[in-house]
Amino acid sequence: MARVPVLGRLYWGEYMALLGAISVLLLEGVIRLLTMCMPDILIDWFYETSRCIFHHSHYALLAPRTPETEARADHVEAIRSAVNFERLCAIHGYVAEDHIVRTSDGYFLCLHRLCTKRGQRRARPGVRTGKPVVYLHHGLLMNSEVWVCLTDEQRSIPFVLVEMGYDVWFGNNRGNKYSKKNMTLSPNTNSFGTSRYDLGMTDIPETLEYILQLTKPTSGRLSYIGFSQGSAQAFAALSVHPQLNDKISVFIAIAPAFSPKGLASKLVDALMKSSPNFLFLFFGRKCILPSTVMWQSILYPPIFVQTIDTALVFLFSWYSRNISQEQKLAAYAHLYSFASVKSVVHWFQIMRTGVFQMYDDDAHSFYSKNFYHPVRVSCLSISRMIKPLIGDSVPQPQHHYTHRSPLRRFDSLVDIDAMLGQLPDHTIPKPVDVDVIPKVVEALEQYQSPEDGRKRASRWH
C-alpha cells in the first residue's frame, strides 16, 4: 500500500483512523468546554438524572437496602472519594509517611511509607525501625494508591505485610500524581516525558538507595515487589546496574510486563505498532489520557466503571471477573494516573520487535537498521532470585515449579514464554489462581533470616 504523497509517513488507513480519532477528540473538547461553562446546579442536575436512570434500569439487580449494606456502601464511597494516599491508609487505620527523593536529573519523586501496625502512631517519623524492608512499585498509568485502595484490608498486600512486621515503602513514577515536579522542566513541556527504560535507569536505583540509606536494614538489602510495568522497570534496573543486585534480597514480579503480545483489538494493535508518530499525533507528546480525570468527574461512578470495563475488554480482553462491583467502584477512581506518552510508545516498540530493548529514538530514521539498532536489555545477568507470579485459570496442584516447568499461561497481554526465555535459569515462576498474598509472603519469608521468618510466619498463620 502506497503512502500518502507529500503529507507524511502514514498509510491511507492510518490517516482515516487518525481522522476518526481527531473527531472524537473534538467532541470531547466540546463536552469539556460545555461542562466548564455550565453552572454547578445544571451539572448536578445531569449527574442526578444519570444516577436515577442508572438505578431505574438496574433496579432488579440492586441488593435490598439494610443497615449492613448502607454501612458497606458508605465504606466503599469513602475509599472512592479519598483524595490521596494518606487518606486511603487512614480509612483502614494506618498512618503513612511521605518522603521525597531528588534524582540526579532533577526530578522530585514522592515515596510513601507504612511501618507501624494498624492504630499505632510513630513519635519520630522518618527514622529506622530495624524491620525488614519491602518496596512496592505500581504499573503503567498508575500510582502508589493502587496498593491501598482495596475495600478489605485483609486483601491488601502492604497492609498484611505491615501487620507481619515489615517496613513497607511505595514508589511513584516521575510524571504521575505524586511526582510531577522537576527543578527546571515543566510537566507541560515535551522534554518532561520519559520512556519506561528511563524510569528503570535512574528512578529505581536512586529510590532504593534512598530507602536503604534511611532504614539501614541489618542485611543491607530490601525486597522488591513490582506490578506489571513496575516489574519491567526492575528488570531494566537490575540489568544495567549490576551493583543493584547486591541490594535486593528477592524480586517478586506480579503479572510481570516484559514482552507484551499486543492488544486484543487487531485494528488498534496494528495502528499502534505501525508508527510511533500515530501515537504522538493521537495523544500528543506529553501525558497520556488526561481526559480520564474529566470523564471521572462528570460520570456517575457505576457508569464510569462500565466505561472502563468496556475499554479493557476491547483493548486487552480483560473481563475482571474476579473483581467485585463494589471493589471496582472504590478502586477505579484511584487506578489511573498521568504517564508519559513516550513510555507507552516504548511498549509498542517492544511489542513490534518482540525484544526487551531500549527506547528507539530513531524509529523513523532513513538509516537502515544495518547502521543503527536499539540496544537489547539482557536480563540474563540478573543475579537476584526472581519470582514471577503469573495468573492461572484454575487451581493448580501444589508442587514446585522450576524455570522450565510447564505452566498454564493465562495472561492475555504478556507473552509468558517469551519472558521466561529471556530470564536467568534461577527464575522460579509461580501460578496464582485466586489469592496472590500467600505467594508473596512465602517468597519474602524464604529470604529472611530464619528467626525473623519464624516470627512473621507464625503471625501470618
PDB file of N, CA, C and O in Angstrom, residues 34-106:
ATOM      1  N   LEU A  34     -18.353  22.822  27.350  1.00  0.00           N
ATOM      2  CA  LEU A  34     -19.711  22.998  27.849  1.00  0.00           C
ATOM      3  C   LEU A  34     -19.774  22.752  29.354  1.00  0.00           C
ATOM      4  O   LEU A  34     -20.470  23.462  30.092  1.00  0.00           O
ATOM      5  N   THR A  35     -19.039  21.728  29.804  1.00  0.00           N
ATOM      6  CA  THR A  35     -19.028  21.414  31.230  1.00  0.00           C
ATOM      7  C   THR A  35     -18.451  22.558  32.042  1.00  0.00           C
ATOM      8  O   THR A  35     -18.938  22.899  33.126  1.00  0.00           O
ATOM      9  N   MET A  36     -17.390  23.186  31.509  1.00  0.00           N
ATOM     10  CA  MET A  36     -16.758  24.308  32.215  1.00  0.00           C
ATOM     11  C   MET A  36     -17.679  25.522  32.269  1.00  0.00           C
ATOM     12  O   MET A  36     -17.639  26.297  33.233  1.00  0.00           O
ATOM     13  N   CYS A  37     -18.522  25.700  31.242  1.00  0.00           N
ATOM     14  CA  CYS A  37     -19.389  26.879  31.178  1.00  0.00           C
ATOM     15  C   CYS A  37     -20.691  26.703  31.950  1.00  0.00           C
ATOM     16  O   CYS A  37     -21.351  27.684  32.293  1.00  0.00           O
ATOM     17  N   MET A  38     -21.059  25.447  32.209  1.00  0.00           N
ATOM     18  CA  MET A  38     -22.328  25.203  32.894  1.00  0.00           C
ATOM     19  C   MET A  38     -22.242  25.608  34.366  1.00  0.00           C
ATOM     20  O   MET A  38     -21.224  25.396  35.017  1.00  0.00           O
ATOM     21  N   PRO A  39     -23.311  26.141  34.920  1.00  0.00           N
ATOM     22  CA  PRO A  39     -23.349  26.390  36.366  1.00  0.00           C
ATOM     23  C   PRO A  39     -23.417  25.069  37.120  1.00  0.00           C
ATOM     24  O   PRO A  39     -23.876  24.054  36.600  1.00  0.00           O
ATOM     25  N   ASP A  40     -22.948  25.087  38.347  1.00  0.00           N
ATOM     26  CA  ASP A  40     -22.902  23.861  39.150  1.00  0.00           C
ATOM     27  C   ASP A  40     -24.272  23.225  39.301  1.00  0.00           C
ATOM     28  O   ASP A  40     -24.400  21.991  39.311  1.00  0.00           O
ATOM     29  N   ILE A  41     -25.319  24.045  39.400  1.00  0.00           N
ATOM     30  CA  ILE A  41     -26.657  23.495  39.593  1.00  0.00           C
ATOM     31  C   ILE A  41     -27.092  22.657  38.391  1.00  0.00           C
ATOM     32  O   ILE A  41     -27.762  21.627  38.534  1.00  0.00           O
ATOM     33  N   LEU A  42     -26.671  23.061  37.184  1.00  0.00           N
ATOM     34  CA  LEU A  42     -27.025  22.303  35.992  1.00  0.00           C
ATOM     35  C   LEU A  42     -26.212  21.017  35.897  1.00  0.00           C
ATOM     36  O   LEU A  42     -26.741  19.952  35.526  1.00  0.00           O
ATOM     37  N   ILE A  43     -24.921  21.072  36.256  1.00  0.00           N
ATOM     38  CA  ILE A  43     -24.097  19.868  36.268  1.00  0.00           C
ATOM     39  C   ILE A  43     -24.647  18.860  37.273  1.00  0.00           C
ATOM     40  O   ILE A  43     -24.729  17.657  36.994  1.00  0.00           O
ATOM     41  N   ASP A  44     -25.042  19.353  38.460  1.00  0.00           N
ATOM     42  CA  ASP A  44     -25.612  18.464  39.470  1.00  0.00           C
ATOM     43  C   ASP A  44     -26.908  17.831  38.967  1.00  0.00           C
ATOM     44  O   ASP A  44     -27.192  16.665  39.265  1.00  0.00           O
ATOM     45  N   TRP A  45     -27.683  18.584  38.197  1.00  0.00           N
ATOM     46  CA  TRP A  45     -28.930  18.035  37.665  1.00  0.00           C
ATOM     47  C   TRP A  45     -28.641  16.888  36.702  1.00  0.00           C
ATOM     48  O   TRP A  45     -29.295  15.842  36.757  1.00  0.00           O
ATOM     49  N   PHE A  46     -27.687  17.077  35.784  1.00  0.00           N
ATOM     50  CA  PHE A  46     -27.313  15.998  34.865  1.00  0.00           C
ATOM     51  C   PHE A  46     -26.790  14.785  35.624  1.00  0.00           C
ATOM     52  O   PHE A  46     -27.099  13.636  35.294  1.00  0.00           O
ATOM     53  N   TYR A  47     -25.981  15.049  36.654  1.00  0.00           N
ATOM     54  CA  TYR A  47     -25.419  13.948  37.448  1.00  0.00           C
ATOM     55  C   TYR A  47     -26.533  13.153  38.129  1.00  0.00           C
ATOM     56  O   TYR A  47     -26.561  11.917  38.063  1.00  0.00           O
ATOM     57  N   GLU A  48     -27.464  13.855  38.770  1.00  0.00           N
ATOM     58  CA  GLU A  48     -28.553  13.187  39.464  1.00  0.00           C
ATOM     59  C   GLU A  48     -29.479  12.472  38.495  1.00  0.00           C
ATOM     60  O   GLU A  48     -29.992  11.387  38.789  1.00  0.00           O
ATOM     61  N   THR A  49     -29.695  13.058  37.325  1.00  0.00           N
ATOM     62  CA  THR A  49     -30.536  12.416  36.322  1.00  0.00           C
ATOM     63  C   THR A  49     -29.922  11.105  35.842  1.00  0.00           C
ATOM     64  O   THR A  49     -30.618  10.083  35.719  1.00  0.00           O
ATOM     65  N   SER A  50     -28.626  11.144  35.565  1.00  0.00           N
ATOM     66  CA  SER A  50     -27.955   9.917  35.135  1.00  0.00           C
ATOM     67  C   SER A  50     -27.973   8.866  36.237  1.00  0.00           C
ATOM     68  O   SER A  50     -28.101   7.670  35.974  1.00  0.00           O
ATOM     69  N   ARG A  51     -27.863   9.317  37.500  1.00  0.00           N
ATOM     70  CA  ARG A  51     -27.920   8.373  38.621  1.00  0.00           C
ATOM     71  C   ARG A  51     -29.295   7.704  38.699  1.00  0.00           C
ATOM     72  O   ARG A  51     -29.406   6.488  38.870  1.00  0.00           O
ATOM     73  N   CYS A  52     -30.357   8.502  38.554  1.00  0.00           N
ATOM     74  CA  CYS A  52     -31.711   7.958  38.626  1.00  0.00           C
ATOM     75  C   CYS A  52     -31.970   6.985  37.475  1.00  0.00           C
ATOM     76  O   CYS A  52     -32.568   5.922  37.666  1.00  0.00           O
ATOM     77  N   ILE A  53     -31.527   7.357  36.275  1.00  0.00           N
ATOM     78  CA  ILE A  53     -31.716   6.471  35.118  1.00  0.00           C
ATOM     79  C   ILE A  53     -30.976   5.163  35.322  1.00  0.00           C
ATOM     80  O   ILE A  53     -31.498   4.073  35.050  1.00  0.00           O
ATOM     81  N   PHE A  54     -29.754   5.257  35.853  1.00  0.00           N
ATOM     82  CA  PHE A  54     -28.964   4.034  36.069  1.00  0.00           C
ATOM     83  C   PHE A  54     -29.652   3.127  37.083  1.00  0.00           C
ATOM     84  O   PHE A  54     -29.804   1.925  36.857  1.00  0.00           O
ATOM     85  N   HIS A  55     -30.072   3.690  38.207  1.00  0.00           N
ATOM     86  CA  HIS A  55     -30.685   2.859  39.240  1.00  0.00           C
ATOM     87  C   HIS A  55     -32.034   2.312  38.799  1.00  0.00           C
ATOM     88  O   HIS A  55     -32.401   1.194  39.176  1.00  0.00           O
ATOM     89  N   HIS A  56     -32.765   3.061  37.991  1.00  0.00           N
ATOM     90  CA  HIS A  56     -34.041   2.552  37.491  1.00  0.00           C
ATOM     91  C   HIS A  56     -33.815   1.371  36.552  1.00  0.00           C
ATOM     92  O   HIS A  56     -34.523   0.369  36.624  1.00  0.00           O
ATOM     93  N   SER A  57     -32.809   1.460  35.676  1.00  0.00           N
ATOM     94  CA  SER A  57     -32.540   0.377  34.718  1.00  0.00           C
ATOM     95  C   SER A  57     -31.914  -0.828  35.384  1.00  0.00           C
ATOM     96  O   SER A  57     -31.985  -1.939  34.854  1.00  0.00           O
ATOM     97  N   HIS A  58     -31.310  -0.642  36.579  1.00  0.00           N
ATOM     98  CA  HIS A  58     -30.666  -1.755  37.273  1.00  0.00           C
ATOM     99  C   HIS A  58     -31.427  -2.124  38.548  1.00  0.00           C
ATOM    100  O   HIS A  58     -30.874  -2.783  39.433  1.00  0.00           O
ATOM    101  N   TYR A  59     -32.698  -1.740  38.635  1.00  0.00           N
ATOM    102  CA  TYR A  59     -33.440  -1.930  39.887  1.00  0.00           C
ATOM    103  C   TYR A  59     -33.466  -3.399  40.308  1.00  0.00           C
ATOM    104  O   TYR A  59     -33.272  -3.732  41.478  1.00  0.00           O
ATOM    105  N   ALA A  60     -33.698  -4.288  39.353  1.00  0.00           N
ATOM    106  CA  ALA A  60     -33.816  -5.709  39.689  1.00  0.00           C
ATOM    107  C   ALA A  60     -32.498  -6.296  40.185  1.00  0.00           C
ATOM    108  O   ALA A  60     -32.490  -7.318  40.856  1.00  0.00           O
ATOM    109  N   LEU A  61     -31.377  -5.646  39.844  1.00  0.00           N
ATOM    110  CA  LEU A  61     -30.076  -6.173  40.233  1.00  0.00           C
ATOM    111  C   LEU A  61     -29.598  -5.612  41.567  1.00  0.00           C
ATOM    112  O   LEU A  61     -28.615  -6.096  42.128  1.00  0.00           O
ATOM    113  N   LEU A  62     -30.265  -4.590  42.084  1.00  0.00           N
ATOM    114  CA  LEU A  62     -29.813  -3.946  43.307  1.00  0.00           C
ATOM    115  C   LEU A  62     -30.194  -4.776  44.529  1.00  0.00           C
ATOM    116  O   LEU A  62     -31.306  -5.301  44.633  1.00  0.00           O
ATOM    117  N   ALA A  63     -29.244  -4.891  45.471  1.00  0.00           N
ATOM    118  CA  ALA A  63     -29.499  -5.638  46.699  1.00  0.00           C
ATOM    119  C   ALA A  63     -30.423  -4.830  47.608  1.00  0.00           C
ATOM    120  O   ALA A  63     -30.427  -3.599  47.568  1.00  0.00           O
ATOM    121  N   PRO A  64     -31.235  -5.519  48.422  1.00  0.00           N
ATOM    122  CA  PRO A  64     -32.107  -4.794  49.371  1.00  0.00           C
ATOM    123  C   PRO A  64     -31.263  -3.911  50.296  1.00  0.00           C
ATOM    124  O   PRO A  64     -30.181  -4.310  50.734  1.00  0.00           O
ATOM    125  N   ARG A  65     -31.752  -2.716  50.600  1.00  0.00           N
ATOM    126  CA  ARG A  65     -31.012  -1.777  51.435  1.00  0.00           C
ATOM    127  C   ARG A  65     -31.261  -2.109  52.905  1.00  0.00           C
ATOM    128  O   ARG A  65     -32.390  -2.053  53.387  1.00  0.00           O
ATOM    129  N   THR A  66     -30.199  -2.468  53.613  1.00  0.00           N
ATOM    130  CA  THR A  66     -30.237  -2.777  55.035  1.00  0.00           C
ATOM    131  C   THR A  66     -29.170  -1.939  55.725  1.00  0.00           C
ATOM    132  O   THR A  66     -28.315  -1.340  55.059  1.00  0.00           O
ATOM    133  N   PRO A  67     -29.193  -1.867  57.064  1.00  0.00           N
ATOM    134  CA  PRO A  67     -28.122  -1.127  57.747  1.00  0.00           C
ATOM    135  C   PRO A  67     -26.732  -1.638  57.386  1.00  0.00           C
ATOM    136  O   PRO A  67     -25.794  -0.845  57.282  1.00  0.00           O
ATOM    137  N   GLU A  68     -26.609  -2.955  57.182  1.00  0.00           N
ATOM    138  CA  GLU A  68     -25.304  -3.515  56.822  1.00  0.00           C
ATOM    139  C   GLU A  68     -24.874  -3.070  55.431  1.00  0.00           C
ATOM    140  O   GLU A  68     -23.705  -2.681  55.218  1.00  0.00           O
ATOM    141  N   THR A  69     -25.800  -3.121  54.471  1.00  0.00           N
ATOM    142  CA  THR A  69     -25.445  -2.712  53.114  1.00  0.00           C
ATOM    143  C   THR A  69     -25.207  -1.208  53.042  1.00  0.00           C
ATOM    144  O   THR A  69     -24.368  -0.749  52.266  1.00  0.00           O
ATOM    145  N   GLU A  70     -25.931  -0.443  53.851  1.00  0.00           N
ATOM    146  CA  GLU A  70     -25.710   1.002  53.886  1.00  0.00           C
ATOM    147  C   GLU A  70     -24.314   1.312  54.414  1.00  0.00           C
ATOM    148  O   GLU A  70     -23.604   2.183  53.892  1.00  0.00           O
ATOM    149  N   ALA A  71     -23.898   0.606  55.485  1.00  0.00           N
ATOM    150  CA  ALA A  71     -22.564   0.825  56.045  1.00  0.00           C
ATOM    151  C   ALA A  71     -21.493   0.425  55.050  1.00  0.00           C
ATOM    152  O   ALA A  71     -20.458   1.108  54.917  1.00  0.00           O
ATOM    153  N   ARG A  72     -21.746  -0.660  54.342  1.00  0.00           N
ATOM    154  CA  ARG A  72     -20.771  -1.105  53.348  1.00  0.00           C
ATOM    155  C   ARG A  72     -20.668  -0.091  52.211  1.00  0.00           C
ATOM    156  O   ARG A  72     -19.572   0.208  51.722  1.00  0.00           O
ATOM    157  N   ALA A  73     -21.802   0.441  51.780  1.00  0.00           N
ATOM    158  CA  ALA A  73     -21.808   1.439  50.710  1.00  0.00           C
ATOM    159  C   ALA A  73     -21.075   2.699  51.139  1.00  0.00           C
ATOM    160  O   ALA A  73     -20.343   3.309  50.344  1.00  0.00           O
ATOM    161  N   ASP A  74     -21.230   3.099  52.396  1.00  0.00           N
ATOM    162  CA  ASP A  74     -20.518   4.269  52.904  1.00  0.00           C
ATOM    163  C   ASP A  74     -19.011   4.027  52.910  1.00  0.00           C
ATOM    164  O   ASP A  74     -18.231   4.940  52.611  1.00  0.00           O
ATOM    165  N   HIS A  75     -18.612   2.806  53.253  1.00  0.00           N
ATOM    166  CA  HIS A  75     -17.188   2.461  53.263  1.00  0.00           C
ATOM    167  C   HIS A  75     -16.601   2.511  51.856  1.00  0.00           C
ATOM    168  O   HIS A  75     -15.517   3.060  51.640  1.00  0.00           O
ATOM    169  N   VAL A  76     -17.343   1.957  50.899  1.00  0.00           N
ATOM    170  CA  VAL A  76     -16.893   1.976  49.503  1.00  0.00           C
ATOM    171  C   VAL A  76     -16.780   3.407  48.998  1.00  0.00           C
ATOM    172  O   VAL A  76     -15.800   3.779  48.342  1.00  0.00           O
ATOM    173  N   GLU A  77     -17.768   4.233  49.330  1.00  0.00           N
ATOM    174  CA  GLU A  77     -17.751   5.624  48.885  1.00  0.00           C
ATOM    175  C   GLU A  77     -16.599   6.394  49.531  1.00  0.00           C
ATOM    176  O   GLU A  77     -15.988   7.263  48.889  1.00  0.00           O
ATOM    177  N   ALA A  78     -16.277   6.089  50.787  1.00  0.00           N
ATOM    178  CA  ALA A  78     -15.155   6.763  51.447  1.00  0.00           C
ATOM    179  C   ALA A  78     -13.842   6.462  50.727  1.00  0.00           C
ATOM    180  O   ALA A  78     -12.999   7.349  50.543  1.00  0.00           O
ATOM    181  N   ILE A  79     -13.668   5.219  50.300  1.00  0.00           N
ATOM    182  CA  ILE A  79     -12.458   4.858  49.563  1.00  0.00           C
ATOM    183  C   ILE A  79     -12.456   5.509  48.188  1.00  0.00           C
ATOM    184  O   ILE A  79     -11.444   6.051  47.739  1.00  0.00           O
ATOM    185  N   ARG A  80     -13.599   5.484  47.514  1.00  0.00           N
ATOM    186  CA  ARG A  80     -13.677   6.063  46.172  1.00  0.00           C
ATOM    187  C   ARG A  80     -13.352   7.551  46.186  1.00  0.00           C
ATOM    188  O   ARG A  80     -12.660   8.063  45.303  1.00  0.00           O
ATOM    189  N   SER A  81     -13.825   8.257  47.180  1.00  0.00           N
ATOM    190  CA  SER A  81     -13.673   9.705  47.213  1.00  0.00           C
ATOM    191  C   SER A  81     -12.432  10.176  47.961  1.00  0.00           C
ATOM    192  O   SER A  81     -12.210  11.384  48.070  1.00  0.00           O
ATOM    193  N   ALA A  82     -11.629   9.264  48.489  1.00  0.00           N
ATOM    194  CA  ALA A  82     -10.405   9.656  49.188  1.00  0.00           C
ATOM    195  C   ALA A  82      -9.486  10.406  48.233  1.00  0.00           C
ATOM    196  O   ALA A  82      -9.276   9.974  47.096  1.00  0.00           O
ATOM    197  N   VAL A  83      -8.924  11.512  48.682  1.00  0.00           N
ATOM    198  CA  VAL A  83      -8.196  12.405  47.781  1.00  0.00           C
ATOM    199  C   VAL A  83      -6.727  12.041  47.626  1.00  0.00           C
ATOM    200  O   VAL A  83      -6.082  12.493  46.679  1.00  0.00           O
ATOM    201  N   ASN A  84      -6.165  11.237  48.541  1.00  0.00           N
ATOM    202  CA  ASN A  84      -4.743  10.929  48.427  1.00  0.00           C
ATOM    203  C   ASN A  84      -4.403   9.636  49.145  1.00  0.00           C
ATOM    204  O   ASN A  84      -5.262   8.988  49.771  1.00  0.00           O
ATOM    205  N   PHE A  85      -3.129   9.269  49.073  1.00  0.00           N
ATOM    206  CA  PHE A  85      -2.631   8.024  49.655  1.00  0.00           C
ATOM    207  C   PHE A  85      -2.836   8.008  51.168  1.00  0.00           C
ATOM    208  O   PHE A  85      -3.267   6.996  51.736  1.00  0.00           O
ATOM    209  N   GLU A  86      -2.530   9.113  51.832  1.00  0.00           N
ATOM    210  CA  GLU A  86      -2.637   9.182  53.288  1.00  0.00           C
ATOM    211  C   GLU A  86      -4.070   8.942  53.751  1.00  0.00           C
ATOM    212  O   GLU A  86      -4.304   8.243  54.744  1.00  0.00           O
ATOM    213  N   ARG A  87      -5.027   9.534  53.024  1.00  0.00           N
ATOM    214  CA  ARG A  87      -6.427   9.355  53.406  1.00  0.00           C
ATOM    215  C   ARG A  87      -6.871   7.910  53.208  1.00  0.00           C
ATOM    216  O   ARG A  87      -7.626   7.363  54.029  1.00  0.00           O
ATOM    217  N   LEU A  88      -6.443   7.273  52.139  1.00  0.00           N
ATOM    218  CA  LEU A  88      -6.782   5.865  51.905  1.00  0.00           C
ATOM    219  C   LEU A  88      -6.275   4.987  53.040  1.00  0.00           C
ATOM    220  O   LEU A  88      -6.972   4.082  53.500  1.00  0.00           O
ATOM    221  N   CYS A  89      -5.049   5.246  53.486  1.00  0.00           N
ATOM    222  CA  CYS A  89      -4.492   4.463  54.590  1.00  0.00           C
ATOM    223  C   CYS A  89      -5.250   4.742  55.886  1.00  0.00           C
ATOM    224  O   CYS A  89      -5.511   3.824  56.675  1.00  0.00           O
ATOM    225  N   ALA A  90      -5.609   6.013  56.108  1.00  0.00           N
ATOM    226  CA  ALA A  90      -6.308   6.383  57.341  1.00  0.00           C
ATOM    227  C   ALA A  90      -7.664   5.702  57.442  1.00  0.00           C
ATOM    228  O   ALA A  90      -8.122   5.374  58.547  1.00  0.00           O
ATOM    229  N   ILE A  91      -8.336   5.484  56.319  1.00  0.00           N
ATOM    230  CA  ILE A  91      -9.631   4.804  56.330  1.00  0.00           C
ATOM    231  C   ILE A  91      -9.507   3.423  56.960  1.00  0.00           C
ATOM    232  O   ILE A  91     -10.394   2.952  57.664  1.00  0.00           O
ATOM    233  N   HIS A  92      -8.356   2.774  56.728  1.00  0.00           N
ATOM    234  CA  HIS A  92      -8.118   1.433  57.273  1.00  0.00           C
ATOM    235  C   HIS A  92      -7.365   1.471  58.598  1.00  0.00           C
ATOM    236  O   HIS A  92      -6.997   0.415  59.125  1.00  0.00           O
ATOM    237  N   GLY A  93      -7.084   2.654  59.123  1.00  0.00           N
ATOM    238  CA  GLY A  93      -6.458   2.759  60.435  1.00  0.00           C
ATOM    239  C   GLY A  93      -4.950   2.838  60.430  1.00  0.00           C
ATOM    240  O   GLY A  93      -4.322   2.636  61.478  1.00  0.00           O
ATOM    241  N   TYR A  94      -4.338   3.176  59.280  1.00  0.00           N
ATOM    242  CA  TYR A  94      -2.877   3.242  59.183  1.00  0.00           C
ATOM    243  C   TYR A  94      -2.412   4.685  58.980  1.00  0.00           C
ATOM    244  O   TYR A  94      -3.113   5.501  58.373  1.00  0.00           O
ATOM    245  N   VAL A  95      -1.215   4.972  59.481  1.00  0.00           N
ATOM    246  CA  VAL A  95      -0.619   6.290  59.348  1.00  0.00           C
ATOM    247  C   VAL A  95       0.566   6.195  58.394  1.00  0.00           C
ATOM    248  O   VAL A  95       1.499   5.411  58.618  1.00  0.00           O
ATOM    249  N   ALA A  96       0.538   6.972  57.313  1.00  0.00           N
ATOM    250  CA  ALA A  96       1.580   6.919  56.286  1.00  0.00           C
ATOM    251  C   ALA A  96       2.543   8.091  56.422  1.00  0.00           C
ATOM    252  O   ALA A  96       2.167   9.177  56.874  1.00  0.00           O
ATOM    253  N   GLU A  97       3.789   7.851  56.018  1.00  0.00           N
ATOM    254  CA  GLU A  97       4.797   8.903  55.939  1.00  0.00           C
ATOM    255  C   GLU A  97       5.040   9.258  54.478  1.00  0.00           C
ATOM    256  O   GLU A  97       4.936   8.392  53.600  1.00  0.00           O
ATOM    257  N   ASP A  98       5.379  10.504  54.211  1.00  0.00           N
ATOM    258  CA  ASP A  98       5.775  10.954  52.876  1.00  0.00           C
ATOM    259  C   ASP A  98       7.273  11.245  52.871  1.00  0.00           C
ATOM    260  O   ASP A  98       7.806  11.825  53.819  1.00  0.00           O
ATOM    261  N   HIS A  99       7.948  10.842  51.784  1.00  0.00           N
ATOM    262  CA  HIS A  99       9.375  11.121  51.612  1.00  0.00           C
ATOM    263  C   HIS A  99       9.596  11.631  50.192  1.00  0.00           C
ATOM    264  O   HIS A  99       8.852  11.267  49.273  1.00  0.00           O
ATOM    265  N   ILE A 100      10.618  12.439  50.002  1.00  0.00           N
ATOM    266  CA  ILE A 100      10.940  12.993  48.693  1.00  0.00           C
ATOM    267  C   ILE A 100      12.347  12.567  48.294  1.00  0.00           C
ATOM    268  O   ILE A 100      13.300  12.719  49.058  1.00  0.00           O
ATOM    269  N   VAL A 101      12.476  12.032  47.078  1.00  0.00           N
ATOM    270  CA  VAL A 101      13.772  11.679  46.504  1.00  0.00           C
ATOM    271  C   VAL A 101      14.050  12.616  45.339  1.00  0.00           C
ATOM    272  O   VAL A 101      13.238  12.717  44.414  1.00  0.00           O
ATOM    273  N   ARG A 102      15.168  13.282  45.385  1.00  0.00           N
ATOM    274  CA  ARG A 102      15.582  14.124  44.267  1.00  0.00           C
ATOM    275  C   ARG A 102      16.552  13.327  43.397  1.00  0.00           C
ATOM    276  O   ARG A 102      17.623  12.922  43.842  1.00  0.00           O
ATOM    277  N   THR A 103      16.174  13.089  42.150  1.00  0.00           N
ATOM    278  CA  THR A 103      17.008  12.283  41.268  1.00  0.00           C
ATOM    279  C   THR A 103      18.158  13.114  40.697  1.00  0.00           C
ATOM    280  O   THR A 103      18.144  14.346  40.758  1.00  0.00           O
ATOM    281  N   SER A 104      19.122  12.437  40.130  1.00  0.00           N
ATOM    282  CA  SER A 104      20.293  13.113  39.582  1.00  0.00           C
ATOM    283  C   SER A 104      19.956  13.998  38.390  1.00  0.00           C
ATOM    284  O   SER A 104      20.725  14.908  38.060  1.00  0.00           O
ATOM    285  N   ASP A 105      18.795  13.752  37.721  1.00  0.00           N
ATOM    286  CA  ASP A 105      18.404  14.602  36.596  1.00  0.00           C
ATOM    287  C   ASP A 105      17.296  15.583  36.980  1.00  0.00           C
ATOM    288  O   ASP A 105      16.603  16.124  36.119  1.00  0.00           O
ATOM    289  N   GLY A 106      17.113  15.833  38.286  1.00  0.00           N
ATOM    290  CA  GLY A 106      16.283  16.945  38.721  1.00  0.00           C
ATOM    291  C   GLY A 106      14.827  16.669  39.007  1.00  0.00           C
ATOM    292  O   GLY A 106      14.068  17.601  39.266  1.00  0.00           O
TER     293      GLY A 106
END
